[in-house]
mmCIF file with all atom_site columns, C-alpha atoms in Angstrom:
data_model
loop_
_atom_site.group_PDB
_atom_site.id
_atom_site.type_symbol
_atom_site.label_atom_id
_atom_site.label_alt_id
_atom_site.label_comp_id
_atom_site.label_asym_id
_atom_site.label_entity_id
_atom_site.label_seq_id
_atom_site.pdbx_PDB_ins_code
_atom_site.Cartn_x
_atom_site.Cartn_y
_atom_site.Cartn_z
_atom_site.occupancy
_atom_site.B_iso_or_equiv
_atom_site.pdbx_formal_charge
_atom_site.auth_seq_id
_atom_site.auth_comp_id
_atom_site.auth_asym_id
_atom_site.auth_atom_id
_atom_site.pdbx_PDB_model_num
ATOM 1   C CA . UNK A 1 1   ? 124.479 173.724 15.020  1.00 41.00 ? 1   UNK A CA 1
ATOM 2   C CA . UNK A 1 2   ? 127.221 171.733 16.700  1.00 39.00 ? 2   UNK A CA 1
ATOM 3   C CA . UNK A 1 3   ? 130.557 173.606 16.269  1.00 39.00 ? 3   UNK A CA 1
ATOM 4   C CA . UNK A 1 4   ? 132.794 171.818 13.916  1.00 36.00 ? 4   UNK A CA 1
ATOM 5   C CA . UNK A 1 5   ? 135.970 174.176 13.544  1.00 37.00 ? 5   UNK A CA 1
ATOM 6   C CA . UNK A 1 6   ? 133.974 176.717 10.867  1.00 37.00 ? 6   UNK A CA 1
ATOM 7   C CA . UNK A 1 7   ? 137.020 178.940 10.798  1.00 40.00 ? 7   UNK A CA 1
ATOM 8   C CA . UNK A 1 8   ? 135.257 180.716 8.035   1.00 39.00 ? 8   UNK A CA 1
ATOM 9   C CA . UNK A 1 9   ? 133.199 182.659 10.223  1.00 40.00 ? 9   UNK A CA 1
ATOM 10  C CA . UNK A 1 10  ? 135.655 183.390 12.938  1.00 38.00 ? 10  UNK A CA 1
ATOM 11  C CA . UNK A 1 11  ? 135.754 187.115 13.535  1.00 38.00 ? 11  UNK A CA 1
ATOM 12  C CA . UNK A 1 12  ? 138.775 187.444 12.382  1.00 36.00 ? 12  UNK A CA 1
ATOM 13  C CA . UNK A 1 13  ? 137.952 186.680 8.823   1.00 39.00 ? 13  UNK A CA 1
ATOM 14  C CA . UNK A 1 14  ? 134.324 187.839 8.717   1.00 38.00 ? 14  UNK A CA 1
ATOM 15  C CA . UNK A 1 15  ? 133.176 191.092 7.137   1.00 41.00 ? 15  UNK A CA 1
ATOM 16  C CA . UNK A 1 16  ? 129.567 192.057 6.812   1.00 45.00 ? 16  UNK A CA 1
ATOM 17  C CA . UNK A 1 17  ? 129.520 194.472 3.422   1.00 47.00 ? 17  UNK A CA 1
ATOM 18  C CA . UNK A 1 18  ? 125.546 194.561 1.766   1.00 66.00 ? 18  UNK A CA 1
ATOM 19  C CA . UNK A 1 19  ? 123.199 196.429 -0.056  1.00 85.00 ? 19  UNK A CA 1
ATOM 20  C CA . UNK A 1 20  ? 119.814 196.738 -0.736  1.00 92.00 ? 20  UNK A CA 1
ATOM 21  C CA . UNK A 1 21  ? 118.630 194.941 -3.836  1.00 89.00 ? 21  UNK A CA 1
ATOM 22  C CA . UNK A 1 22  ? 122.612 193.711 -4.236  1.00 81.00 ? 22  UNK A CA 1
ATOM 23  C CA . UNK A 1 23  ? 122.546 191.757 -7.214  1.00 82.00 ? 23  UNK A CA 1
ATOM 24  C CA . UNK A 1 24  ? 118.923 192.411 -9.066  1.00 85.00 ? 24  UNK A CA 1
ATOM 25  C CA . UNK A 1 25  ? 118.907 189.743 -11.526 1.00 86.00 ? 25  UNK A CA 1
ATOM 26  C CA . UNK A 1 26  ? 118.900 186.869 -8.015  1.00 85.00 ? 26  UNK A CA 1
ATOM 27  C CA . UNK A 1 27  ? 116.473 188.712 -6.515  1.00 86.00 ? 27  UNK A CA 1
ATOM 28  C CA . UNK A 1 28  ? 114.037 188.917 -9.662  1.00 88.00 ? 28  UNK A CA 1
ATOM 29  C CA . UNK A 1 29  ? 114.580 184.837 -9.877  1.00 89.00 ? 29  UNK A CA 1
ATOM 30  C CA . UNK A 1 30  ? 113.171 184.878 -6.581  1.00 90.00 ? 30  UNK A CA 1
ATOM 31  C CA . UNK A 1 31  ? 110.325 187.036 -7.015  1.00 90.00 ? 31  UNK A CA 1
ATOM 32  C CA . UNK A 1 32  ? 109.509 185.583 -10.272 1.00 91.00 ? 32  UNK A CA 1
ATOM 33  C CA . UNK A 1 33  ? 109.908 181.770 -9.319  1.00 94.00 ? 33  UNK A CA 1
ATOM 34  C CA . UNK A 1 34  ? 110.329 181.434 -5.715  1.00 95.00 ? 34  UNK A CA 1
ATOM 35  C CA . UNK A 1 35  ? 107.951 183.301 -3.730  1.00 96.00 ? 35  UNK A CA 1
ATOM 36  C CA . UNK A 1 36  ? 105.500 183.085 -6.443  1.00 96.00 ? 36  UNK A CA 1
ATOM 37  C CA . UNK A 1 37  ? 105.034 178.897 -5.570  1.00 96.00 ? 37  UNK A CA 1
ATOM 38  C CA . UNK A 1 38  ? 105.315 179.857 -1.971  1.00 96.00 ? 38  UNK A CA 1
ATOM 39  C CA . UNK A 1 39  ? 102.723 182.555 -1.903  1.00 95.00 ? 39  UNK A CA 1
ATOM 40  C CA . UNK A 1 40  ? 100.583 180.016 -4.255  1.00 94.00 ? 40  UNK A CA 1
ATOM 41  C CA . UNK A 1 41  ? 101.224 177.191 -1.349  1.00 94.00 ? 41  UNK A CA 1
ATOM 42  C CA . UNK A 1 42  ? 100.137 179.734 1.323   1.00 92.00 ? 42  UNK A CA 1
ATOM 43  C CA . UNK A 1 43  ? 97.502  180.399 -0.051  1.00 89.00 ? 43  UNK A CA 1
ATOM 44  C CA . UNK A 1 44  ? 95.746  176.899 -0.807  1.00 88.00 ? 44  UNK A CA 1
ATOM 45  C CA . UNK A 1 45  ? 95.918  176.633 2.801   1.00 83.00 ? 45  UNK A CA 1
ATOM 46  C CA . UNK A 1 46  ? 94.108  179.446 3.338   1.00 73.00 ? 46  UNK A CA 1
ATOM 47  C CA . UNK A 1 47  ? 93.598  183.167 3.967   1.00 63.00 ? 47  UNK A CA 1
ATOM 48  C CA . UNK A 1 48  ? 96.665  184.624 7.227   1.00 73.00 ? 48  UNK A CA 1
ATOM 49  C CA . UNK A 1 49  ? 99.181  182.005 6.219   1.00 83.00 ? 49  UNK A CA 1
ATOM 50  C CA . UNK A 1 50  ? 102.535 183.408 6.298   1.00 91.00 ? 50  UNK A CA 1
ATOM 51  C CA . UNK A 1 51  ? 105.714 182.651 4.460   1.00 96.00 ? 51  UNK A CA 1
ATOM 52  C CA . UNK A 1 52  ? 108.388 182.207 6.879   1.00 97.00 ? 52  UNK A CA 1
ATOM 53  C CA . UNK A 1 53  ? 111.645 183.191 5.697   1.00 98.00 ? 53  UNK A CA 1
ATOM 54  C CA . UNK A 1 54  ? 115.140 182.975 7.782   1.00 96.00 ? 54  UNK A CA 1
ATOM 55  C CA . UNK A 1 55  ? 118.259 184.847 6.254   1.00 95.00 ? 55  UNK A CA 1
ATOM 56  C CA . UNK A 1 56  ? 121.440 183.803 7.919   1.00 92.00 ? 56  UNK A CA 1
ATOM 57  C CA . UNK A 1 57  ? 124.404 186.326 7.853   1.00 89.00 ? 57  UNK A CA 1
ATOM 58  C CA . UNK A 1 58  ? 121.955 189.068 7.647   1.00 93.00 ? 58  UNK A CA 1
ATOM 59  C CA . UNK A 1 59  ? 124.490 191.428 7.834   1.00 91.00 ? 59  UNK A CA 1
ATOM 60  C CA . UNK A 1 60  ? 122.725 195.380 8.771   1.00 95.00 ? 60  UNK A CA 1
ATOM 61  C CA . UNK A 1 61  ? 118.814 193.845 7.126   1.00 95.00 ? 61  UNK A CA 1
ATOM 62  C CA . UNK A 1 62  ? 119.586 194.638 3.705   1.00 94.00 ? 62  UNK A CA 1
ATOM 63  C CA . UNK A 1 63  ? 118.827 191.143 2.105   1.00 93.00 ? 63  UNK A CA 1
ATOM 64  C CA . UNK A 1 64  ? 115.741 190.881 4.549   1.00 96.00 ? 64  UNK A CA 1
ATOM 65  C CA . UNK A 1 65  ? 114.573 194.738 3.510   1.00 97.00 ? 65  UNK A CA 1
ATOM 66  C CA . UNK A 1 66  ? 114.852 193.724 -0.248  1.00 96.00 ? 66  UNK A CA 1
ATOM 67  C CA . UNK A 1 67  ? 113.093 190.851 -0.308  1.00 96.00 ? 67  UNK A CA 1
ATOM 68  C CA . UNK A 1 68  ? 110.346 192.277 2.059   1.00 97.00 ? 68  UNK A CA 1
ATOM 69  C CA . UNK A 1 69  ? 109.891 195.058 -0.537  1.00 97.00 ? 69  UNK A CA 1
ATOM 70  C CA . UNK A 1 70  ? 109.491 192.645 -3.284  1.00 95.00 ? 70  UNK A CA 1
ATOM 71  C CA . UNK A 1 71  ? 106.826 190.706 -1.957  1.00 96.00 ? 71  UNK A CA 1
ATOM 72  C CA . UNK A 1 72  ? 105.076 194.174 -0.912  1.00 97.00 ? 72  UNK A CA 1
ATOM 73  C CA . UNK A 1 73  ? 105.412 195.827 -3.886  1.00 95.00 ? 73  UNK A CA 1
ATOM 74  C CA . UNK A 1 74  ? 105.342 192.961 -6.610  1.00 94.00 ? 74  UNK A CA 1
ATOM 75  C CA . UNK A 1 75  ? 103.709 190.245 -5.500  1.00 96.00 ? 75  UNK A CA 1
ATOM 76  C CA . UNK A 1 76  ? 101.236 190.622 -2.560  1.00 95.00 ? 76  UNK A CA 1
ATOM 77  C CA . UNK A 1 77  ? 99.025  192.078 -4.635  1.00 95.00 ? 77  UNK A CA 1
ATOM 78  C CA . UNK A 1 78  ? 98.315  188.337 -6.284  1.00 95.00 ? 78  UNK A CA 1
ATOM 79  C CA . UNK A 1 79  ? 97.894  186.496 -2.514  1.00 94.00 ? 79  UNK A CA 1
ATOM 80  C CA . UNK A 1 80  ? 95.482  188.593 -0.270  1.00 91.00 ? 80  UNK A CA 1
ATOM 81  C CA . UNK A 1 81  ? 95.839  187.723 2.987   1.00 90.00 ? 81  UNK A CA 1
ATOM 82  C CA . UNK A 1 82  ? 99.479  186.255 3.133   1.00 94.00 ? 82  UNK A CA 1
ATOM 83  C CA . UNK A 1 83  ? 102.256 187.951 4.602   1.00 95.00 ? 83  UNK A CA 1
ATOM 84  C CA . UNK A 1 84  ? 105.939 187.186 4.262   1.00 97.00 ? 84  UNK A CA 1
ATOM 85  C CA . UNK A 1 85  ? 107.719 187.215 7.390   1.00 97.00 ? 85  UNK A CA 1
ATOM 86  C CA . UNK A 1 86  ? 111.656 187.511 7.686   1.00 98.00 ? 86  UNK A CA 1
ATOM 87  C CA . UNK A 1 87  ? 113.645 186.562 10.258  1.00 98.00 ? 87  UNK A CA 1
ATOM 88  C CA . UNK A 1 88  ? 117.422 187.805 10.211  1.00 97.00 ? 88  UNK A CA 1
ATOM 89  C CA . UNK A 1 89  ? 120.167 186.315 12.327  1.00 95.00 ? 89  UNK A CA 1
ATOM 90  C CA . UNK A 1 90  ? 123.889 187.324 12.102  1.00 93.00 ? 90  UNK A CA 1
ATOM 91  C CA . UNK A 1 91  ? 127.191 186.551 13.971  1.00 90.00 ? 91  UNK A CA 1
ATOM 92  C CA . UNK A 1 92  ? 127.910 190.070 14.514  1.00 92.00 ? 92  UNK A CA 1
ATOM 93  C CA . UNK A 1 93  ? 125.963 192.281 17.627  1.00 96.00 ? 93  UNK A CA 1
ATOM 94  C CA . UNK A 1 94  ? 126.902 195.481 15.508  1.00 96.00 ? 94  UNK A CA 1
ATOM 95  C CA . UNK A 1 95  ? 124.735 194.346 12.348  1.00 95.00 ? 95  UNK A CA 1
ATOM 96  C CA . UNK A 1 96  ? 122.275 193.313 13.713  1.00 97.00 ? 96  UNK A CA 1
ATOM 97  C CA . UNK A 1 97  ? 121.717 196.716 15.865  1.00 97.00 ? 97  UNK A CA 1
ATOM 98  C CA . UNK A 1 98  ? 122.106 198.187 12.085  1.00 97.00 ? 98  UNK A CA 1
ATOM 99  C CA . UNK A 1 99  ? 119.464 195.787 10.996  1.00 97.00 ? 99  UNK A CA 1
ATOM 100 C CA . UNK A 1 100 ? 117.198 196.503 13.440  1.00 98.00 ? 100 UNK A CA 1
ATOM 101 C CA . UNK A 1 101 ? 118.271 200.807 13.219  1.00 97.00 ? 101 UNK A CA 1
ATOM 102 C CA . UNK A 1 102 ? 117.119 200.035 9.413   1.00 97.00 ? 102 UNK A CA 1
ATOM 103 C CA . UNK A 1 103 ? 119.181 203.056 8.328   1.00 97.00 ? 103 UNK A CA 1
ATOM 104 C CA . UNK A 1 104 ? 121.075 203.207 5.335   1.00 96.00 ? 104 UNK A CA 1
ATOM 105 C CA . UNK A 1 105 ? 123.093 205.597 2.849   1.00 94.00 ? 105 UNK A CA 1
ATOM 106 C CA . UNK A 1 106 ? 122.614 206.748 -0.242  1.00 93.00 ? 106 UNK A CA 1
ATOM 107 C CA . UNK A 1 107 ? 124.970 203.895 -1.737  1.00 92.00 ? 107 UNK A CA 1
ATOM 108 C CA . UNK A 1 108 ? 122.880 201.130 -0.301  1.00 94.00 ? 108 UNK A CA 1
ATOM 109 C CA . UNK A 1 109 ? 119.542 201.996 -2.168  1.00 95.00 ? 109 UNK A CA 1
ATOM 110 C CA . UNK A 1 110 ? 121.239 202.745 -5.669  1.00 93.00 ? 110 UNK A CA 1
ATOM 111 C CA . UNK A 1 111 ? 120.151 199.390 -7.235  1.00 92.00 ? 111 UNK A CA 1
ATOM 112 C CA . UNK A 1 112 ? 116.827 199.572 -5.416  1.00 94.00 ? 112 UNK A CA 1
ATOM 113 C CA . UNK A 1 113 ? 114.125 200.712 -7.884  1.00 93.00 ? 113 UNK A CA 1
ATOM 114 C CA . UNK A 1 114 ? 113.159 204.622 -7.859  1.00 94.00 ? 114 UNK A CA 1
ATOM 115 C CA . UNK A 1 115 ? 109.888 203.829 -7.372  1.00 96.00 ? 115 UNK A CA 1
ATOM 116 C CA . UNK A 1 116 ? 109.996 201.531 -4.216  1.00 96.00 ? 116 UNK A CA 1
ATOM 117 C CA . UNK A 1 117 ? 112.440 204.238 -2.884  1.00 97.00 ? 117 UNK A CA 1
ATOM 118 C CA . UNK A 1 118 ? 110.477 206.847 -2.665  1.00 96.00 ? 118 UNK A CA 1
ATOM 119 C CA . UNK A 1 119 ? 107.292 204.408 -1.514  1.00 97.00 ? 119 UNK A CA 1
ATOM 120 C CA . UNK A 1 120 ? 109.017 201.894 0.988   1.00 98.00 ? 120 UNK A CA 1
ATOM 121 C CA . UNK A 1 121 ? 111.675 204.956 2.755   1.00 98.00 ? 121 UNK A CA 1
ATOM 122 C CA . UNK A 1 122 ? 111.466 207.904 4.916   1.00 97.00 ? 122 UNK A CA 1
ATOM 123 C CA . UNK A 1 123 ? 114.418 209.831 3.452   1.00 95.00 ? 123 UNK A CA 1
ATOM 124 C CA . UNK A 1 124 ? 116.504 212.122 6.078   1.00 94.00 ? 124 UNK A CA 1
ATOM 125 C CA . UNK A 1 125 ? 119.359 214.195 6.640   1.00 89.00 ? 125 UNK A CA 1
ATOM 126 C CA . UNK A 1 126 ? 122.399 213.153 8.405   1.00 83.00 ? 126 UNK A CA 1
ATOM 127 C CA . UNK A 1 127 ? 125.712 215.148 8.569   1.00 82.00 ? 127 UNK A CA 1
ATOM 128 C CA . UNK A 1 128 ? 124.968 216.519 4.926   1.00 83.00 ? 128 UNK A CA 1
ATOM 129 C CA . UNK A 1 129 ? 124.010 213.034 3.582   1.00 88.00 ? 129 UNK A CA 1
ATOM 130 C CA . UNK A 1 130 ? 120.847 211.686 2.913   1.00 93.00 ? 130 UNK A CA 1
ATOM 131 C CA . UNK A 1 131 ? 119.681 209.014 5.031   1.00 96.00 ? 131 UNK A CA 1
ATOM 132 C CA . UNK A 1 132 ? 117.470 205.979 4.099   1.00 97.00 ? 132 UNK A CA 1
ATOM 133 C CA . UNK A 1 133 ? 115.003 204.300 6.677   1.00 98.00 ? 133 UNK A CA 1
ATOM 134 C CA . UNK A 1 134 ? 112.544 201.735 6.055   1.00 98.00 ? 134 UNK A CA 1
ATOM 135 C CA . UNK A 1 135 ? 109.230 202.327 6.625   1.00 98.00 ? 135 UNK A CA 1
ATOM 136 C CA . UNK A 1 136 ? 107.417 200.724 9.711   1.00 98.00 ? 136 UNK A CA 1
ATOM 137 C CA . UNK A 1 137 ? 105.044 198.575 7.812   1.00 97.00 ? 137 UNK A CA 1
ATOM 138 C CA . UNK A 1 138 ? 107.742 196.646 6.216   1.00 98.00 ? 138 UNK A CA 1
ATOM 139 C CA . UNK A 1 139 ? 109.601 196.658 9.621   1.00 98.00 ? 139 UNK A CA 1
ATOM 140 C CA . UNK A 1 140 ? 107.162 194.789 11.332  1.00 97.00 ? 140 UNK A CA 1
ATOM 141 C CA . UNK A 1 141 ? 107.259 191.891 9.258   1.00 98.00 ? 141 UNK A CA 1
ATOM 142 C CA . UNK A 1 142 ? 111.056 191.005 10.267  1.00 98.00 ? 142 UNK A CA 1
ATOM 143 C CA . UNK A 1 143 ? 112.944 190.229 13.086  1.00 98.00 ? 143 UNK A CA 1
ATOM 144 C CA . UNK A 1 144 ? 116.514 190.472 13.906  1.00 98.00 ? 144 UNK A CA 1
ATOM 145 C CA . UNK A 1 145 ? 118.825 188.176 16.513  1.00 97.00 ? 145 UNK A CA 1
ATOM 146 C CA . UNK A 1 146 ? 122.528 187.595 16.796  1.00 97.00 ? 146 UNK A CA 1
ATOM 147 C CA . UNK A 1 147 ? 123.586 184.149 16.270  1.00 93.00 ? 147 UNK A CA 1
ATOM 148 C CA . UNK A 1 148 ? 125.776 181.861 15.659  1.00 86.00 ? 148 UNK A CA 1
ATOM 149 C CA . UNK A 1 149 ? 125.191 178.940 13.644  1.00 82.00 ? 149 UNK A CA 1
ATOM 150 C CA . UNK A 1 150 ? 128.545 177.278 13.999  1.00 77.00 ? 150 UNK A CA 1
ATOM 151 C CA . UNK A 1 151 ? 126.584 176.474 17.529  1.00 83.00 ? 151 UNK A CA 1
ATOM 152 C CA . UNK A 1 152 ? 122.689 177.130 17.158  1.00 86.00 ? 152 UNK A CA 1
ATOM 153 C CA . UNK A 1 153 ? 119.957 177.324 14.407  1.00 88.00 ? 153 UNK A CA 1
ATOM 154 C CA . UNK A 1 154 ? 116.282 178.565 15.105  1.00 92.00 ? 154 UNK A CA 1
ATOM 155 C CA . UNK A 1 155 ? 113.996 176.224 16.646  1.00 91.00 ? 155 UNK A CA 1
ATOM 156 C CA . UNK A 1 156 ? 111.396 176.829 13.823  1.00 92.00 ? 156 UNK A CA 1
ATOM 157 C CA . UNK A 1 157 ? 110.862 175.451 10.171  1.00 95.00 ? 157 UNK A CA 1
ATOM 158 C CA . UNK A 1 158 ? 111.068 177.986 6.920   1.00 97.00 ? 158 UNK A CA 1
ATOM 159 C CA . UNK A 1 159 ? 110.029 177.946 3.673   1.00 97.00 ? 159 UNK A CA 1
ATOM 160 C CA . UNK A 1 160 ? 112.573 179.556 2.419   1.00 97.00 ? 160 UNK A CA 1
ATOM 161 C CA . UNK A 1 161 ? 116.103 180.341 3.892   1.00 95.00 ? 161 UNK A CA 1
ATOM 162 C CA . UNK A 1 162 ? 118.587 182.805 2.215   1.00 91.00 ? 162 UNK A CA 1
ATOM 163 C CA . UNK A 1 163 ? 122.555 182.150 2.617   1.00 84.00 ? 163 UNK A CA 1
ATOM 164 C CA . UNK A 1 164 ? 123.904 184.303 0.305   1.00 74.00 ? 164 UNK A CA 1
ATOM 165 C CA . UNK A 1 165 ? 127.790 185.995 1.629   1.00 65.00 ? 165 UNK A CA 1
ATOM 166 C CA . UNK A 1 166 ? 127.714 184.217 4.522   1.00 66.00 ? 166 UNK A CA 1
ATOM 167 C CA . UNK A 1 167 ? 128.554 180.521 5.109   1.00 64.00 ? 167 UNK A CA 1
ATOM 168 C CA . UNK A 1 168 ? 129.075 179.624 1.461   1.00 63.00 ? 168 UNK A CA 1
ATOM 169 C CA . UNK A 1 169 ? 131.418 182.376 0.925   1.00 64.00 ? 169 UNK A CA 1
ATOM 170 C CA . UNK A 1 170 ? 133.518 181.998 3.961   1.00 61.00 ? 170 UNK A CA 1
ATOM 171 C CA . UNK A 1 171 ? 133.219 178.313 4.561   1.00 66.00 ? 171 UNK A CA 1
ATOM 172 C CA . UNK A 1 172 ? 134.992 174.960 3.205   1.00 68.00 ? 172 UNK A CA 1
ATOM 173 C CA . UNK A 1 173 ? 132.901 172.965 1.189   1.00 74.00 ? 173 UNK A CA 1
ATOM 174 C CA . UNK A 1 174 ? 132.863 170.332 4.124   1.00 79.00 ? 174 UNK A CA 1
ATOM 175 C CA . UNK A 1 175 ? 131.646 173.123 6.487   1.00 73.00 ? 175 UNK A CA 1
ATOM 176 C CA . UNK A 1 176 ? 128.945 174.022 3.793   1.00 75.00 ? 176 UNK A CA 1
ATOM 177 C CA . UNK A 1 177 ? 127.603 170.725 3.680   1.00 79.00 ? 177 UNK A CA 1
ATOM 178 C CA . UNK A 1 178 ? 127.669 170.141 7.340   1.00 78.00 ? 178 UNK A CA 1
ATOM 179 C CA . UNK A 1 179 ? 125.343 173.169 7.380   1.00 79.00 ? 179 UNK A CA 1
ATOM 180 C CA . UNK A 1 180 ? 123.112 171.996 4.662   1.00 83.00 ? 180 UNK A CA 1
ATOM 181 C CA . UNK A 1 181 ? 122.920 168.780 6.498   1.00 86.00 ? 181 UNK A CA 1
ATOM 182 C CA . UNK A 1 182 ? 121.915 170.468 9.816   1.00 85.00 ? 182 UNK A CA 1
ATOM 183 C CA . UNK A 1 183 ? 119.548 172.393 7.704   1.00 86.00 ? 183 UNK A CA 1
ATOM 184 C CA . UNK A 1 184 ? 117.601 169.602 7.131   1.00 85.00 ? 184 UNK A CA 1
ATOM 185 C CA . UNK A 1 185 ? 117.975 167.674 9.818   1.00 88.00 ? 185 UNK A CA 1
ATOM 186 C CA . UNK A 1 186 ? 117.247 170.198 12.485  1.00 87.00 ? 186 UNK A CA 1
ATOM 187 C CA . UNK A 1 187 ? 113.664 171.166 10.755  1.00 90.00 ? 187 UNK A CA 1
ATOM 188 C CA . UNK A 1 188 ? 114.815 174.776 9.626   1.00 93.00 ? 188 UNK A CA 1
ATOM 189 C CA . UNK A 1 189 ? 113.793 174.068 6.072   1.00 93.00 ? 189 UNK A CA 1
ATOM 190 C CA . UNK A 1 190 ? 110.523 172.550 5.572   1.00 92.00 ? 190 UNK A CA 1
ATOM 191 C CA . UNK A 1 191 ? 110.004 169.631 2.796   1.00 89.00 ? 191 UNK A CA 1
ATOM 192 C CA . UNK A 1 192 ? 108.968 171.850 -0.410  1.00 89.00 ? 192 UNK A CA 1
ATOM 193 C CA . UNK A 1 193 ? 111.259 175.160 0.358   1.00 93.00 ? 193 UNK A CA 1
ATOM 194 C CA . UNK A 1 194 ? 113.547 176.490 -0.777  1.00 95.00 ? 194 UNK A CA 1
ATOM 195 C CA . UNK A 1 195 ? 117.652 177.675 0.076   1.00 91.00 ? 195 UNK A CA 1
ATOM 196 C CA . UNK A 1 196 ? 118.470 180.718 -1.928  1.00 89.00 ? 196 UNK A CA 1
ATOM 197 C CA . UNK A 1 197 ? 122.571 180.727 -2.163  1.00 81.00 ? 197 UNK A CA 1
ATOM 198 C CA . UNK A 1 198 ? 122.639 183.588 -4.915  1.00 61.00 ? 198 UNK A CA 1
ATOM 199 C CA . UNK A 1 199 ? 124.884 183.782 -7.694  1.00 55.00 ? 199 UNK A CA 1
ATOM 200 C CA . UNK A 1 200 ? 128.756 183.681 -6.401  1.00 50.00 ? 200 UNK A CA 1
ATOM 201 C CA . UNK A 1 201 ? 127.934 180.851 -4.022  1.00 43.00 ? 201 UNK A CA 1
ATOM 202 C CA . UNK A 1 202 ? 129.122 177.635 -5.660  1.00 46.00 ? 202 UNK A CA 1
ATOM 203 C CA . UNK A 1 203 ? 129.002 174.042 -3.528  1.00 43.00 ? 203 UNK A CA 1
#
């Protein structure tokens, strides 16, 4: 992505501040409606097709963790033999060394369900605090790398890309459609996917 004077992601207004599961009603809508028709797609084309999903301003994983989890523990059952794979990028080296830690406090699992706690976390100790980390098996389906996209995108096509608190909170509406245009016309979204913006985000 060609740099266009995206102040809104200069450093010195850009905060990375997530959690796991952060706003439950989005992510159901995406269990519920979006992955479903993707894993259904993936799977008329036959058994090891994998969703490819790209979240940009993936702050320390969290958004890539949840939605991991979801397709693990809601809706895999229903596709045998597809796999969701995330890909995380972010402007900032420190989250994305967080992402790829995949460590987090007690605050950042509170709106994750009991249940997927205590089946998708080895729970620690840290300094009197209990400590989160995600379980290999869901690590190995996602991949972290800093970037920018005020100057690059990934040279591969998703089905679905998540953009929630990053460019369409910080950015101009010009600078949001510039990206949506790039989107598209760089191949990161395939014909048929989808771009989840979440709830706040409005063009």
């Amino acid at each position: 992505m060609v740099d266009r004077g995206h102040e809104g992601l200069s450093k010195k207004n850009y905060r990375t501040y997530s959690k796991l599961y952060r706003d439950p009603a989005s992510f159901q809508v995406v269990e519920n409606e979006l992955l479903w028709e993707l894993g259904k797609d993936a799977l008329q084309r036959g058994a090891g097709q994998a969703i490819e999903a790209w979240s940009c301003g993936c702050s320390a994983g969290e958004e890539v963790f949840s939605l991991l989890m979801s397709w693990e523990q809601v809706l895999a059952e229903h596709f045998p033999g597809v796999d969701l794979s995330y890909l995380g990028t972010d402007i900032s080296h420190e989250a994305i060394v967080a992402a790829k830690r995949a460590e987090y406090g007690e605050h950042a699992v509170q709106d994750v369900p009991e249940a997927w706690v205590e089946r998708c976390f080895d729970i620690g100790q840290l300094e009197q605090q209990q400590t989160y980390t995600v379980q290999q098996r869901l690590k190995r389906h996602a991949t972290f790398i800093q970037q920018d996209v005020r100057e690059t995108m990934p040279n591969k096509s998703f089905d679905l890309v998540t953009c929630r608190y990053s460019v369409f909170l910080y950015c101009s509406k010009e600078e949001c459609a510039t990206f949506l245009r790039e989107l598209v016309e760089f191949g990161c979204l395939r014909a048929g996917g989808f771009l989840f913006i979440g709830q706040p985000d409005e063009l």
